[in-house]
Amino acid sequence: MPRKDYLKSVRRVVVKIGSSSITENGRISEKRIETFVRDIAAVKSRGYEVIVVSSGAISAGAGEAKIALEHLAIPVKQALAAVGQTVLMNSYRHAMQQHGIMAGQILMTEDDVKNRRRFLNLRNTINALLKMNAVPVINENDSVAVQEIKVGDNDTLSVHVAHMAEAQLLILLSDVDGFYRDLSDDEPIDVVHKIDENIRAMAGGSGSRYGTGGMQTKINAADKVIKSGEMMVIASAAEKSVIERIVSGEKLGTLFIHPDDVTMPGRKRWISFNMNEKGSVTVDDGAYRALAEKKKSLLAIGVVSVEGSFSPGDAVSIIHNNRSIGKGVVNYSNEELNKIAGVRSDKIASVLGREYYDEVIHRDNLIVF
Ligand code: GLU
């Protein structure tokens, strides 16, 4: 299918831009931000809603403070982010004003993504900004986020933003102009439909075009995006009118899209991307087939063993043959599950004293990878 057809459904776009694409010689480049914003304004005037995830706070802060970026202690980086974020926003404000667009700054951390109430509040803020015709400009709140509560990189943060905003397309702009099959290719792969072992190896294995890190993060991002039925493009920020050309369906960079028309319901996306597993449940062959092929719920009879400490409502990973095959929200605690593992549903009441649910994990609360 031509790219144009895939991209027809896009109304809301999240565009992530990397630090190196908006800085020059260690300082924020007004010129580069203006070029980027001109592209955003063009896309907006065609009726698209645009959300920006912009890196560059720490680089901008280092430029402002005239400090070299290498070997800095974490509090110093956090301080530079505090200084640089205002420099960054100042540039966005100035550039957007020239097109009559308001910029709205949002800074978030991992906490805001994992906590349902904060997640929904942020969604409301983003929606309200878009309604005002403003462009949300989002970054990690580096000045408050210590390692434990950090998303850590803006490729991953932008997946959360795309999910939060229910955007149909995420564009990752950086100095990487696409995803290449191997070292010697001249052109990036046009369309990738599935993130398999092969693709992962190309992204970071030995002999691959990329070092570890950068591309692997982007491929993990693509995996999440396409599993939830949305699209992602990796393209070069240096390409002229890159956003406008991508949404128009031009063959630029690499498009990641699921081959089938899948849309993961919001509830499953939340479980899949925002809930941390508190333990795991190992299942037998019969249960594996019921889950993977027949899309059924997980019943106690198919549970072989239980690991970790969890309560009803927590997420656990589902293990079969030592491999994690899915994730779901349990109706029973680990203690209860230990007692009813292998037990038929109609016997749960007699084992536990009372029965809460027929299913250990209901299929509406379950994702099979
Ligand atoms: N939040 C960081 C910054 O603004 C960037 C993180 C990233 O680019 O992945 O400097």
Coordinates of C-alpha atoms and ligand atoms in Angstrom, one line a residue:
M1 CA 0.0 0.0 0.0
P2 CA 1.4 3.5 -0.8
R3 CA 2.3 5.6 2.2
K4 CA -0.3 8.2 1.3
D5 CA -3.1 5.7 2.1
Y6 CA -1.6 4.7 5.4
L7 CA -1.3 8.3 6.4
K8 CA -4.8 9.4 5.4
S9 CA -6.1 8.7 8.9
V10 CA -3.7 11.0 10.6
R11 CA -5.1 14.1 12.3
R12 CA -2.9 14.5 15.4
V13 CA 0.9 14.3 15.2
V14 CA 3.5 14.1 17.9
V15 CA 6.9 15.4 16.6
K16 CA 10.0 14.6 18.7
I17 CA 13.1 16.6 17.9
G18 CA 16.6 15.7 19.3
S19 CA 19.0 18.1 20.9
S20 CA 21.6 17.9 18.1
S21 CA 18.9 19.0 15.5
I22 CA 18.1 22.3 17.3
T23 CA 21.6 23.2 18.6
E24 CA 24.7 24.4 16.8
N25 CA 28.1 24.6 18.4
G26 CA 26.6 23.8 21.8
R27 CA 24.0 26.5 21.7
I28 CA 20.3 26.6 20.8
S29 CA 20.1 27.6 17.1
E30 CA 17.3 30.1 16.6
K31 CA 17.6 29.4 12.9
R32 CA 17.0 25.7 13.3
I33 CA 14.1 26.2 15.6
E34 CA 12.6 28.7 13.2
T35 CA 12.9 26.2 10.3
F36 CA 11.3 23.5 12.5
V37 CA 8.5 25.8 13.6
R38 CA 7.8 26.9 10.0
D39 CA 7.2 23.3 9.1
I40 CA 4.9 22.9 12.1
A41 CA 3.0 26.0 11.1
A42 CA 2.6 24.7 7.5
V43 CA 1.2 21.4 8.8
K44 CA -1.1 23.1 11.2
S45 CA -2.5 25.3 8.5
R46 CA -3.5 22.1 6.7
G47 CA -5.6 21.1 9.6
Y48 CA -3.3 18.8 11.6
E49 CA -2.9 19.1 15.3
V50 CA 0.8 19.1 16.3
I51 CA 2.4 18.3 19.7
V52 CA 6.2 18.8 20.1
V53 CA 8.5 16.8 22.3
S54 CA 11.7 18.8 22.4
S55 CA 15.0 17.9 23.9
G56 CA 17.7 20.4 24.2
A57 CA 17.3 21.8 27.7
I58 CA 20.5 20.5 29.1
S59 CA 22.5 21.5 26.0
A60 CA 20.9 25.0 26.0
G61 CA 21.7 25.3 29.7
A62 CA 25.4 24.4 29.1
G63 CA 25.6 26.9 26.3
E64 CA 24.1 29.6 28.5
A65 CA 26.3 28.8 31.4
K66 CA 29.3 28.3 29.2
I67 CA 30.0 24.9 30.7
A68 CA 31.2 21.9 28.7
L69 CA 28.6 19.0 28.7
E70 CA 31.0 16.2 29.5
H71 CA 31.5 14.6 32.9
L72 CA 28.9 16.7 34.8
A73 CA 27.5 15.6 38.1
I74 CA 23.7 15.0 38.1
P75 CA 22.7 18.0 40.1
V76 CA 24.7 20.2 37.7
K77 CA 22.9 18.7 34.8
Q78 CA 19.6 19.3 36.6
A79 CA 20.6 22.9 37.1
L80 CA 21.5 23.3 33.5
A81 CA 18.2 21.8 32.5
A82 CA 16.5 24.5 34.7
V83 CA 18.5 27.2 33.0
G84 CA 18.2 25.7 29.5
Q85 CA 14.5 25.0 29.5
T86 CA 13.7 28.7 29.7
V87 CA 16.2 29.4 26.9
L88 CA 14.5 26.7 24.8
M89 CA 11.0 27.9 25.4
N90 CA 12.0 31.4 24.7
S91 CA 13.1 30.3 21.3
Y92 CA 10.0 28.4 20.6
R93 CA 7.8 31.2 21.8
H94 CA 9.6 33.7 19.6
A95 CA 9.5 31.4 16.5
M96 CA 5.8 30.4 17.0
Q97 CA 4.7 34.0 17.5
Q98 CA 5.8 34.8 14.0
H99 CA 3.1 32.4 12.8
G100 CA 0.5 33.5 15.3
I101 CA 0.9 30.3 17.3
M102 CA 1.1 30.0 21.1
A103 CA 3.5 27.5 22.7
G104 CA 2.4 25.8 25.9
Q105 CA 5.2 24.2 28.0
I106 CA 4.6 20.9 29.7
L107 CA 7.3 19.2 31.8
M108 CA 6.7 15.6 32.9
T109 CA 8.4 12.7 34.6
E110 CA 7.8 9.0 34.8
D111 CA 5.4 9.5 37.7
D112 CA 3.0 11.5 35.5
V113 CA 2.9 8.7 33.1
K114 CA 2.4 5.8 35.6
N115 CA -0.1 7.5 37.8
R116 CA -3.6 7.2 36.2
R117 CA -5.0 10.4 37.7
R118 CA -2.0 12.5 36.6
F119 CA -1.9 10.9 33.2
L120 CA -5.6 11.9 32.7
N121 CA -5.0 15.4 33.9
L122 CA -2.1 15.8 31.5
R123 CA -4.3 14.4 28.7
N124 CA -6.9 17.1 29.5
T125 CA -4.3 19.8 29.5
I126 CA -2.9 18.7 26.1
N127 CA -6.4 18.6 24.7
A128 CA -7.3 22.0 26.0
L129 CA -4.1 23.5 24.5
L130 CA -4.8 22.0 21.1
K131 CA -8.3 23.4 21.3
M132 CA -6.8 26.8 21.8
N133 CA -4.8 26.2 18.7
A134 CA -1.6 26.2 20.7
V135 CA 1.3 23.8 20.3
P136 CA 2.2 21.8 23.5
V137 CA 6.0 21.7 23.8
I138 CA 6.9 18.9 26.1
N139 CA 10.1 17.8 27.7
E140 CA 11.1 15.6 30.7
N141 CA 11.2 17.6 33.9
D142 CA 14.9 17.0 34.3
S143 CA 15.3 19.4 37.2
V144 CA 13.1 17.3 39.4
A145 CA 13.4 13.8 38.0
V146 CA 16.1 11.7 39.7
Q147 CA 17.1 8.5 38.0
E148 CA 14.4 6.4 39.6
I149 CA 11.5 8.5 38.4
K150 CA 12.9 9.4 35.0
V151 CA 11.5 8.2 31.7
G152 CA 15.2 8.8 30.7
D153 CA 15.1 9.6 27.0
N154 CA 12.7 11.6 24.8
D155 CA 12.1 8.9 22.3
T156 CA 10.4 6.9 25.0
L157 CA 8.8 10.0 26.5
S158 CA 7.3 10.8 23.1
V159 CA 5.7 7.4 22.9
H160 CA 3.9 8.1 26.2
V161 CA 2.9 11.5 24.9
A162 CA 1.5 10.0 21.6
H163 CA -0.4 7.5 23.7
M164 CA -1.7 10.1 26.1
A165 CA -2.8 12.4 23.3
E166 CA -4.2 9.6 21.2
A167 CA -2.1 10.8 18.3
Q168 CA -2.2 8.6 15.1
L169 CA 1.4 9.4 14.2
L170 CA 4.7 9.9 16.0
I171 CA 7.6 11.4 14.0
L172 CA 11.1 11.1 15.5
L173 CA 13.4 13.7 14.0
S174 CA 17.1 13.6 14.6
D175 CA 20.3 13.3 12.7
V176 CA 19.3 9.7 11.9
D177 CA 17.5 9.7 8.6
G178 CA 15.8 6.3 8.8
F179 CA 16.4 2.7 9.6
Y180 CA 18.9 0.8 7.5
R181 CA 18.9 -2.9 6.7
D182 CA 22.7 -3.0 6.8
L183 CA 25.9 -1.1 6.7
S184 CA 26.2 -0.9 2.9
D185 CA 22.7 0.3 2.0
D186 CA 22.2 3.7 0.4
E187 CA 18.6 4.1 1.4
P188 CA 16.7 3.4 4.6
I189 CA 14.0 0.8 4.7
D190 CA 10.7 2.3 3.4
V191 CA 8.2 0.5 5.6
V192 CA 8.7 -1.8 8.6
H193 CA 5.6 -3.9 9.7
K194 CA 6.9 -5.9 12.6
I195 CA 9.7 -5.5 15.2
D196 CA 11.2 -9.0 15.3
E197 CA 14.5 -10.4 16.3
N198 CA 15.9 -9.5 12.9
I199 CA 15.0 -5.9 13.2
R200 CA 16.3 -5.8 16.8
A201 CA 19.6 -7.2 15.6
M202 CA 19.9 -4.7 12.8
A203 CA 19.3 -1.9 15.4
G204 CA 22.1 -2.8 17.7
G205 CA 23.7 -6.2 17.0
S206 CA 27.4 -6.4 16.1
G207 CA 28.0 -5.4 12.5
S208 CA 24.9 -3.3 12.5
R209 CA 25.0 0.3 11.2
Y210 CA 24.2 1.7 14.7
G211 CA 25.9 1.7 18.0
T212 CA 24.0 0.4 20.9
G213 CA 21.6 2.8 22.5
G214 CA 20.0 5.4 20.1
M215 CA 18.5 3.1 17.5
Q216 CA 17.5 0.4 20.0
T217 CA 15.5 3.0 21.9
K218 CA 13.8 4.1 18.7
I219 CA 13.0 0.5 17.8
N220 CA 11.5 -0.1 21.2
A221 CA 9.5 3.0 20.7
A222 CA 8.3 1.7 17.3
D223 CA 7.3 -1.6 18.8
K224 CA 5.0 0.1 21.3
V225 CA 3.6 2.4 18.8
I226 CA 2.7 -0.2 16.1
K227 CA 1.3 -2.6 18.7
S228 CA -1.2 0.0 19.7
G229 CA -2.2 0.4 16.1
E230 CA -0.5 3.8 15.4
M231 CA 2.3 4.8 13.1
M232 CA 5.8 6.1 13.7
V233 CA 8.4 7.6 11.3
I234 CA 12.1 8.0 11.8
A235 CA 13.4 10.8 9.6
S236 CA 16.1 13.4 9.4
A237 CA 15.4 16.8 10.9
A238 CA 17.7 18.4 8.3
E239 CA 15.3 17.4 5.5
K240 CA 13.4 20.4 4.1
S241 CA 9.7 20.6 5.2
V242 CA 10.1 17.1 6.6
I243 CA 6.9 17.0 8.7
E244 CA 4.7 18.3 5.9
R245 CA 6.2 15.9 3.4
I246 CA 5.8 12.9 5.8
V247 CA 2.1 13.6 6.6
S248 CA 1.5 14.0 2.8
G249 CA 2.7 10.5 2.3
E250 CA 6.1 11.2 0.7
K251 CA 8.7 8.4 1.0
L252 CA 11.0 9.9 3.6
G253 CA 12.8 8.0 6.3
T254 CA 11.3 4.8 7.6
L255 CA 7.6 4.3 8.4
F256 CA 6.7 1.7 11.1
I257 CA 3.1 0.4 10.9
H258 CA 1.3 -2.7 11.9
P259 CA 0.3 -4.8 8.8
D260 CA -3.3 -5.2 10.1
D261 CA -5.9 -2.7 11.2
V262 CA -5.3 -3.1 14.9
T263 CA -6.4 -0.6 17.5
M264 CA -5.6 -1.4 21.0
P265 CA -8.3 -0.2 23.3
G266 CA -7.2 2.5 25.8
R267 CA -7.5 0.2 28.7
K268 CA -5.1 -2.3 27.2
R269 CA -2.7 0.4 26.2
W270 CA -2.7 1.6 29.8
I271 CA -1.9 -1.9 31.1
S272 CA 0.6 -2.6 28.4
F273 CA 2.7 0.7 28.6
N274 CA 2.0 2.3 32.0
M275 CA 1.6 -0.5 34.6
N276 CA 4.7 -2.1 36.1
E277 CA 4.6 -5.9 36.7
K278 CA 4.5 -6.9 40.3
G279 CA 5.1 -10.6 39.7
S280 CA 4.5 -13.3 37.2
V281 CA 2.2 -16.2 36.6
T282 CA 3.4 -19.3 34.7
V283 CA 0.8 -21.0 32.5
D284 CA 0.6 -24.5 30.9
D285 CA 0.3 -25.3 27.2
G286 CA -3.5 -25.4 27.2
A287 CA -3.8 -22.0 28.8
Y288 CA -1.1 -20.6 26.4
R289 CA -3.2 -21.8 23.5
A290 CA -6.4 -20.4 25.0
L291 CA -4.8 -17.0 25.5
A292 CA -2.7 -16.7 22.3
E293 CA -5.0 -18.4 19.8
K294 CA -8.5 -18.3 21.1
K295 CA -8.2 -14.9 22.8
K296 CA -9.7 -16.3 26.0
S297 CA -9.3 -15.3 29.7
L298 CA -6.7 -16.9 31.9
L299 CA -8.4 -19.5 34.3
A300 CA -6.9 -20.9 37.5
I301 CA -6.7 -24.4 36.0
G302 CA -4.1 -23.2 33.6
V303 CA -1.8 -21.7 36.2
V304 CA 1.3 -23.7 37.0
S305 CA 3.2 -21.4 39.4
V306 CA 3.2 -17.9 40.8
E307 CA 6.1 -15.5 41.5
G308 CA 6.3 -12.2 43.4
S309 CA 3.9 -10.4 45.7
F310 CA 0.8 -8.8 44.3
S311 CA -2.7 -7.9 45.0
P312 CA -5.9 -8.0 43.0
G313 CA -5.7 -5.1 40.4
D314 CA -1.9 -5.4 40.0
A315 CA -0.3 -6.2 36.7
V316 CA 1.7 -9.4 36.3
S317 CA 3.6 -10.9 33.4
I318 CA 2.4 -14.2 31.9
I319 CA 5.1 -16.8 31.4
H320 CA 5.1 -19.9 29.2
N321 CA 8.1 -22.1 28.6
N322 CA 10.3 -19.5 30.4
R323 CA 9.3 -16.8 28.0
S324 CA 7.1 -13.8 28.8
I325 CA 4.1 -14.1 26.5
G326 CA 1.9 -11.4 27.8
K327 CA 0.8 -9.2 30.6
G328 CA -2.5 -8.7 32.5
V329 CA -4.3 -7.4 35.5
V330 CA -5.0 -10.2 38.1
N331 CA -8.2 -10.7 40.0
Y332 CA -6.4 -12.6 42.8
S333 CA -3.4 -12.0 45.1
N334 CA -0.3 -14.1 44.9
E335 CA -1.3 -16.0 48.1
E336 CA -4.8 -16.8 46.7
L337 CA -3.4 -17.8 43.3
N338 CA -0.9 -20.1 45.0
K339 CA -3.9 -22.0 46.5
I340 CA -6.0 -22.1 43.4
A341 CA -3.3 -22.8 40.8
G342 CA -4.5 -25.8 38.7
V343 CA -8.0 -25.7 40.3
R344 CA -11.1 -25.7 38.2
S345 CA -13.1 -22.4 38.3
D346 CA -16.1 -24.1 40.0
K347 CA -13.9 -25.3 42.8
I348 CA -12.4 -21.9 43.6
A349 CA -15.1 -21.1 46.2
S350 CA -14.4 -24.3 48.2
V351 CA -10.6 -23.7 48.2
L352 CA -10.7 -20.0 49.1
G353 CA -13.8 -20.0 51.1
R354 CA -15.5 -17.7 48.6
E355 CA -15.2 -17.0 44.9
Y356 CA -14.5 -13.6 43.5
Y357 CA -14.1 -14.2 39.8
D358 CA -14.1 -17.1 37.4
E359 CA -11.1 -15.6 35.6
V360 CA -7.6 -15.1 37.1
I361 CA -7.1 -12.5 34.4
H362 CA -10.0 -11.4 32.3
R363 CA -9.3 -11.2 28.6
D364 CA -10.3 -7.5 28.6
N365 CA -7.4 -6.9 30.9
L366 CA -4.9 -9.1 29.1
I367 CA -2.4 -8.5 26.3
V368 CA -0.6 -11.3 24.5
F369 CA 2.6 -10.2 22.8
Ligands
GLU1 N1 15.4 16.0 28.4 C1 16.7 16.1 27.9 C2 17.0 17.5 27.5 O1 16.1 18.3 27.2 C3 16.8 15.3 26.6 C4 16.6 13.8 26.7 C5 16.7 13.1 25.3 O2 17.0 13.8 24.3 O3 16.5 11.9 25.2 O4 18.1 18.0 27.5

